[in-house]
mmCIF file of C-alpha atoms in Angstrom:
data_model
loop_
_atom_site.group_PDB
_atom_site.id
_atom_site.type_symbol
_atom_site.label_atom_id
_atom_site.label_comp_id
_atom_site.label_asym_id
_atom_site.label_seq_id
_atom_site.Cartn_x
_atom_site.Cartn_y
_atom_site.Cartn_z
ATOM 1 C CA MET A 1269 -65.707 -86.923 141.941
ATOM 2 C CA THR A 1270 -64.848 -88.100 138.441
ATOM 3 C CA PRO A 1271 -62.326 -90.977 138.511
ATOM 4 C CA THR A 1272 -59.261 -91.010 136.294
ATOM 5 C CA VAL A 1273 -59.839 -94.599 135.147
ATOM 6 C CA SER A 1274 -63.029 -96.530 134.465
ATOM 7 C CA VAL A 1275 -62.402 -100.282 134.485
ATOM 8 C CA ILE A 1276 -64.776 -102.471 132.461
ATOM 9 C CA MET A 1277 -65.169 -106.096 133.587
ATOM 10 C CA PRO A 1278 -67.790 -108.275 131.830
ATOM 11 C CA VAL A 1279 -68.626 -111.523 133.609
ATOM 12 C CA TYR A 1280 -70.826 -114.526 133.000
ATOM 13 C CA ASN A 1281 -71.027 -117.279 135.635
ATOM 14 C CA GLY A 1282 -67.714 -116.246 137.120
ATOM 15 C CA SER A 1283 -68.338 -117.170 140.747
ATOM 16 C CA SER A 1284 -65.114 -119.185 141.011
ATOM 17 C CA THR A 1285 -62.792 -116.394 139.855
ATOM 18 C CA VAL A 1286 -64.504 -112.991 139.990
ATOM 19 C CA ALA A 1287 -63.520 -112.286 143.617
ATOM 20 C CA SER A 1288 -59.801 -112.682 142.940
ATOM 21 C CA ALA A 1289 -60.097 -110.550 139.795
ATOM 22 C CA ILE A 1290 -61.830 -107.754 141.727
ATOM 23 C CA LYS A 1291 -59.270 -107.915 144.547
ATOM 24 C CA SER A 1292 -56.456 -107.458 142.038
ATOM 25 C CA ILE A 1293 -58.138 -104.203 140.949
ATOM 26 C CA LEU A 1294 -58.934 -102.928 144.437
ATOM 27 C CA HIS A 1295 -55.291 -103.458 145.455
ATOM 28 C CA GLN A 1296 -53.878 -101.255 142.684
ATOM 29 C CA THR A 1297 -51.213 -98.717 143.667
ATOM 30 C CA PHE A 1298 -53.186 -96.189 141.577
ATOM 31 C CA PRO A 1299 -56.441 -95.802 143.562
ATOM 32 C CA ASP A 1300 -58.357 -93.253 141.460
ATOM 33 C CA PHE A 1301 -60.648 -95.563 139.510
ATOM 34 C CA GLU A 1302 -64.135 -96.993 139.287
ATOM 35 C CA LEU A 1303 -64.780 -100.654 138.483
ATOM 36 C CA LEU A 1304 -67.830 -101.395 136.344
ATOM 37 C CA VAL A 1305 -68.774 -105.072 136.678
ATOM 38 C CA LEU A 1306 -71.203 -106.191 133.967
ATOM 39 C CA ASP A 1307 -73.011 -109.376 135.013
ATOM 40 C CA ASP A 1308 -74.358 -110.639 131.709
ATOM 41 C CA GLY A 1309 -77.052 -113.027 132.893
ATOM 42 C CA SER A 1310 -75.110 -115.162 135.378
ATOM 43 C CA THR A 1311 -76.985 -117.958 137.151
ATOM 44 C CA ASP A 1312 -74.326 -118.912 139.707
ATOM 45 C CA GLY A 1313 -74.446 -116.128 142.283
ATOM 46 C CA THR A 1314 -71.806 -113.923 140.651
ATOM 47 C CA SER A 1315 -73.682 -110.702 141.482
ATOM 48 C CA GLU A 1316 -73.927 -111.603 145.167
ATOM 49 C CA ILE A 1317 -70.159 -112.065 145.307
ATOM 50 C CA VAL A 1318 -69.621 -108.661 143.711
ATOM 51 C CA ARG A 1319 -72.054 -106.906 146.069
ATOM 52 C CA ALA A 1320 -70.341 -108.416 149.089
ATOM 53 C CA PHE A 1321 -67.239 -106.274 148.533
ATOM 54 C CA GLY A 1322 -69.125 -103.152 149.606
ATOM 55 C CA ASP A 1323 -66.541 -100.871 147.997
ATOM 56 C CA PRO A 1324 -68.040 -97.633 146.597
ATOM 57 C CA ARG A 1325 -65.656 -97.804 143.640
ATOM 58 C CA VAL A 1326 -67.325 -101.031 142.456
ATOM 59 C CA ARG A 1327 -70.440 -100.439 140.330
ATOM 60 C CA LEU A 1328 -72.470 -103.547 139.501
ATOM 61 C CA PHE A 1329 -74.759 -103.734 136.468
ATOM 62 C CA ARG A 1330 -76.821 -106.862 135.973
ATOM 63 C CA ASP A 1331 -78.788 -107.942 132.904
ATOM 64 C CA SER A 1332 -80.572 -111.290 132.807
ATOM 65 C CA ARG A 1333 -80.611 -111.499 129.009
ATOM 66 C CA ASN A 1334 -77.011 -112.658 128.385
ATOM 67 C CA GLN A 1335 -76.542 -110.311 125.437
ATOM 68 C CA GLY A 1336 -72.864 -110.976 124.829
ATOM 69 C CA THR A 1337 -69.580 -109.236 125.528
ATOM 70 C CA ALA A 1338 -69.784 -106.587 122.809
ATOM 71 C CA VAL A 1339 -73.190 -105.328 123.925
ATOM 72 C CA VAL A 1340 -72.295 -105.068 127.614
ATOM 73 C CA GLN A 1341 -68.940 -103.450 126.851
ATOM 74 C CA ASN A 1342 -70.612 -100.756 124.761
ATOM 75 C CA PHE A 1343 -73.090 -100.217 127.592
ATOM 76 C CA ALA A 1344 -70.220 -99.880 130.080
ATOM 77 C CA ILE A 1345 -68.450 -97.369 127.856
ATOM 78 C CA ASP A 1346 -71.596 -95.213 127.974
ATOM 79 C CA GLN A 1347 -71.756 -95.551 131.766
ATOM 80 C CA SER A 1348 -68.066 -94.839 132.381
ATOM 81 C CA ARG A 1349 -67.001 -91.531 133.887
ATOM 82 C CA GLY A 1350 -63.212 -91.720 133.686
ATOM 83 C CA GLU A 1351 -60.694 -89.943 131.493
ATOM 84 C CA PHE A 1352 -59.320 -93.341 130.557
ATOM 85 C CA ILE A 1353 -61.040 -96.706 130.090
ATOM 86 C CA ALA A 1354 -59.337 -99.964 131.049
ATOM 87 C CA ARG A 1355 -60.346 -103.551 130.332
ATOM 88 C CA MET A 1356 -60.257 -106.477 132.710
ATOM 89 C CA ASP A 1357 -61.437 -110.099 132.472
ATOM 90 C CA ALA A 1358 -63.253 -111.697 135.394
ATOM 91 C CA ASP A 1359 -61.011 -114.768 135.504
ATOM 92 C CA ASP A 1360 -57.604 -113.035 135.394
ATOM 93 C CA LEU A 1361 -55.355 -110.933 137.633
ATOM 94 C CA SER A 1362 -53.957 -107.420 137.252
ATOM 95 C CA PHE A 1363 -50.603 -106.779 138.928
ATOM 96 C CA ARG A 1364 -50.625 -104.023 141.554
ATOM 97 C CA ASN A 1365 -48.804 -101.338 139.523
ATOM 98 C CA ARG A 1366 -50.607 -101.913 136.219
ATOM 99 C CA PHE A 1367 -52.796 -98.794 136.329
ATOM 100 C CA GLU A 1368 -50.018 -96.620 137.726
ATOM 101 C CA LEU A 1369 -47.713 -97.407 134.804
ATOM 102 C CA GLN A 1370 -50.387 -97.248 132.117
ATOM 103 C CA VAL A 1371 -51.762 -93.887 133.293
ATOM 104 C CA ALA A 1372 -48.229 -92.471 133.488
ATOM 105 C CA PHE A 1373 -47.517 -93.618 129.942
ATOM 106 C CA LEU A 1374 -50.727 -92.192 128.500
ATOM 107 C CA ARG A 1375 -50.135 -88.899 130.301
ATOM 108 C CA SER A 1376 -46.603 -88.627 128.859
ATOM 109 C CA HIS A 1377 -47.585 -89.809 125.358
ATOM 110 C CA PRO A 1378 -50.767 -87.922 124.386
ATOM 111 C CA ASP A 1379 -50.467 -89.175 120.798
ATOM 112 C CA VAL A 1380 -51.152 -92.772 121.936
ATOM 113 C CA ASP A 1381 -54.788 -93.882 121.990
ATOM 114 C CA LEU A 1382 -54.464 -97.361 123.472
ATOM 115 C CA VAL A 1383 -51.774 -99.070 125.555
ATOM 116 C CA SER A 1384 -51.507 -102.712 126.597
ATOM 117 C CA THR A 1385 -48.992 -104.626 128.734
ATOM 118 C CA GLY A 1386 -46.978 -107.805 128.847
ATOM 119 C CA VAL A 1387 -48.837 -110.931 130.000
ATOM 120 C CA VAL A 1388 -47.855 -114.056 131.906
ATOM 121 C CA THR A 1389 -50.091 -117.111 131.585
ATOM 122 C CA PHE A 1390 -50.884 -119.487 134.448
ATOM 123 C CA ARG A 1391 -52.815 -122.729 134.817
ATOM 124 C CA ASN A 1392 -56.331 -122.609 136.162
ATOM 125 C CA ALA A 1393 -55.933 -125.874 138.071
ATOM 126 C CA ASP A 1394 -52.947 -125.073 140.279
ATOM 127 C CA GLY A 1395 -51.820 -121.535 139.446
ATOM 128 C CA SER A 1396 -48.489 -122.677 138.037
ATOM 129 C CA ILE A 1397 -46.767 -120.408 135.536
ATOM 130 C CA ILE A 1398 -46.881 -121.454 131.884
ATOM 131 C CA GLY A 1399 -45.018 -118.621 130.164
ATOM 132 C CA LEU A 1400 -45.280 -115.223 128.492
ATOM 133 C CA LEU A 1401 -47.538 -114.269 125.609
ATOM 134 C CA PRO A 1402 -45.861 -112.979 122.423
ATOM 135 C CA HIS A 1403 -45.199 -109.270 122.703
ATOM 136 C CA HIS A 1404 -44.744 -106.324 120.328
ATOM 137 C CA GLU A 1405 -44.047 -102.914 121.843
ATOM 138 C CA THR A 1406 -44.248 -100.117 119.271
ATOM 139 C CA HIS A 1407 -47.188 -99.204 117.053
ATOM 140 C CA GLU A 1408 -45.207 -100.106 113.965
ATOM 141 C CA GLN A 1409 -44.430 -103.564 115.339
ATOM 142 C CA ILE A 1410 -48.004 -104.159 116.504
ATOM 143 C CA VAL A 1411 -49.617 -103.335 113.141
ATOM 144 C CA ALA A 1412 -46.881 -104.684 110.851
ATOM 145 C CA GLN A 1413 -48.861 -107.809 109.882
ATOM 146 C CA PRO A 1414 -52.558 -107.140 110.512
ATOM 147 C CA TRP A 1415 -53.590 -110.312 108.684
ATOM 148 C CA ARG A 1416 -51.900 -112.281 111.489
ATOM 149 C CA GLY A 1417 -53.591 -110.368 114.285
ATOM 150 C CA PHE A 1418 -52.380 -107.772 116.783
ATOM 151 C CA TYR A 1419 -50.290 -108.613 119.849
ATOM 152 C CA MET A 1420 -52.365 -106.499 122.233
ATOM 153 C CA PRO A 1421 -54.212 -108.751 124.708
ATOM 154 C CA HIS A 1422 -57.601 -107.080 125.107
ATOM 155 C CA ALA A 1423 -57.888 -107.458 128.872
ATOM 156 C CA THR A 1424 -54.711 -105.384 129.367
ATOM 157 C CA TRP A 1425 -55.977 -102.402 127.393
ATOM 158 C CA MET A 1426 -56.153 -98.887 128.744
ATOM 159 C CA GLY A 1427 -56.979 -95.999 126.451
ATOM 160 C CA LYS A 1428 -58.591 -92.636 126.021
ATOM 161 C CA ALA A 1429 -62.295 -92.722 126.824
ATOM 162 C CA GLY A 1430 -62.970 -90.675 123.705
ATOM 163 C CA TRP A 1431 -61.324 -93.343 121.550
ATOM 164 C CA PHE A 1432 -63.595 -96.051 122.970
ATOM 165 C CA ARG A 1433 -66.684 -93.912 122.461
ATOM 166 C CA LYS A 1434 -65.736 -93.164 118.876
ATOM 167 C CA HIS A 1435 -64.851 -96.783 118.053
ATOM 168 C CA ARG A 1436 -67.582 -99.032 119.410
ATOM 169 C CA TYR A 1437 -67.443 -102.801 119.630
ATOM 170 C CA ALA A 1438 -69.169 -104.350 116.626
ATOM 171 C CA VAL A 1439 -72.638 -105.853 117.192
ATOM 172 C CA PRO A 1440 -73.233 -108.652 116.423
ATOM 173 C CA GLU A 1441 -69.772 -109.430 117.718
ATOM 174 C CA SER A 1442 -67.089 -111.517 116.060
ATOM 175 C CA VAL A 1443 -66.971 -114.819 117.942
ATOM 176 C CA ARG A 1444 -64.216 -114.584 120.565
ATOM 177 C CA SER A 1445 -62.426 -111.919 118.528
ATOM 178 C CA ASP A 1446 -64.317 -108.659 119.088
ATOM 179 C CA ASP A 1447 -61.091 -107.035 120.292
ATOM 180 C CA GLN A 1448 -59.096 -108.029 117.222
ATOM 181 C CA GLU A 1449 -61.908 -106.867 114.956
ATOM 182 C CA LEU A 1450 -61.854 -103.488 116.702
ATOM 183 C CA LEU A 1451 -58.088 -103.130 116.253
ATOM 184 C CA LEU A 1452 -58.348 -104.189 112.613
ATOM 185 C CA ARG A 1453 -61.015 -101.541 112.035
ATOM 186 C CA THR A 1454 -59.060 -98.714 113.676
ATOM 187 C CA TYR A 1455 -55.314 -99.332 113.349
ATOM 188 C CA THR A 1456 -54.816 -97.047 110.334
ATOM 189 C CA THR A 1457 -56.194 -93.999 112.156
ATOM 190 C CA SER A 1458 -55.119 -94.789 115.743
ATOM 191 C CA ARG A 1459 -51.888 -95.050 117.688
ATOM 192 C CA PHE A 1460 -51.140 -98.150 119.785
ATOM 193 C CA HIS A 1461 -48.364 -99.142 122.188
ATOM 194 C CA SER A 1462 -47.593 -101.956 124.587
ATOM 195 C CA LEU A 1463 -45.564 -101.572 127.759
ATOM 196 C CA PRO A 1464 -42.701 -104.085 128.063
ATOM 197 C CA ASP A 1465 -43.628 -104.693 131.708
ATOM 198 C CA VAL A 1466 -45.493 -107.888 132.602
ATOM 199 C CA LEU A 1467 -48.506 -106.467 134.444
ATOM 200 C CA TYR A 1468 -51.238 -109.033 133.840
ATOM 201 C CA GLY A 1469 -51.881 -112.685 134.653
ATOM 202 C CA TYR A 1470 -53.964 -114.611 132.114
ATOM 203 C CA ARG A 1471 -55.683 -117.759 133.363
ATOM 204 C CA LEU A 1472 -55.627 -120.708 130.945
ATOM 205 C CA GLY A 1473 -57.954 -123.691 131.119
ATOM 206 C CA ASP A 1474 -57.840 -126.847 129.049
ATOM 207 C CA TYR A 1475 -56.942 -126.319 125.411
ATOM 208 C CA GLN A 1476 -60.049 -126.277 123.254
ATOM 209 C CA LEU A 1477 -59.525 -126.775 119.528
ATOM 210 C CA LYS A 1478 -63.103 -125.851 118.640
ATOM 211 C CA ARG A 1479 -62.789 -122.484 120.386
ATOM 212 C CA THR A 1480 -59.540 -121.713 118.570
ATOM 213 C CA LEU A 1481 -61.046 -122.582 115.182
ATOM 214 C CA LEU A 1482 -64.085 -120.377 115.844
ATOM 215 C CA THR A 1483 -61.793 -117.463 116.682
ATOM 216 C CA ARG A 1484 -59.746 -117.890 113.513
ATOM 217 C CA ARG A 1485 -62.855 -118.149 111.356
ATOM 218 C CA ALA A 1486 -64.284 -114.941 112.844
ATOM 219 C CA LEU A 1487 -61.020 -113.101 112.213
ATOM 220 C CA LEU A 1488 -60.954 -114.296 108.616
ATOM 221 C CA ARG A 1489 -64.449 -112.880 108.104
ATOM 222 C CA ALA A 1490 -63.347 -109.547 109.609
ATOM 223 C CA HIS A 1491 -60.345 -109.372 107.271
ATOM 224 C CA LEU A 1492 -62.484 -110.143 104.231
ATOM 225 C CA LYS A 1493 -64.963 -107.447 105.276
#
């Protein structure tokens, strides 16, 4: 049978977190989904952990070449069978009613192409709560200042499969900002929304200035383009 939701989860050397991420998907109150795990050249036994679940809804794809997130996400979009496509990161957690609420919203708002959710951040070391990410709810609020980015955390996305197939991730990808580049490229012809509900837990490691600067530089290039 064709699932309602296809969940795309890229992973690279995620052996310490991928099991908890998968469990948070398998425990969803909305059970009609498939989970596509894209192992992009891991060397730490990630694929073995994924296979051990033995759940028919989990589909594992492994490539030893480490091609990058944009390439494997485009591949997963081609492999997906669902009416909707959802994103998920291999080191985070989805709350149990995330899919239920997102599917219900998309069903009742056919004009919306992509919906995200509120996010709480927690520390990698001890799981303690840090706080909430900035949040904009309506399309008009989300796209009001595109030069400052879009408050739609990529790993919380769920949208129409047709939208993802029409708007591919750019290759070569923008460093750590392929999601923002995609929104920047499509916001004038698409409709976005973000649920006010906090339905996703984002794991934060140590602050890395270099990573932040690389992200900002990539976004600047996308804006100039």
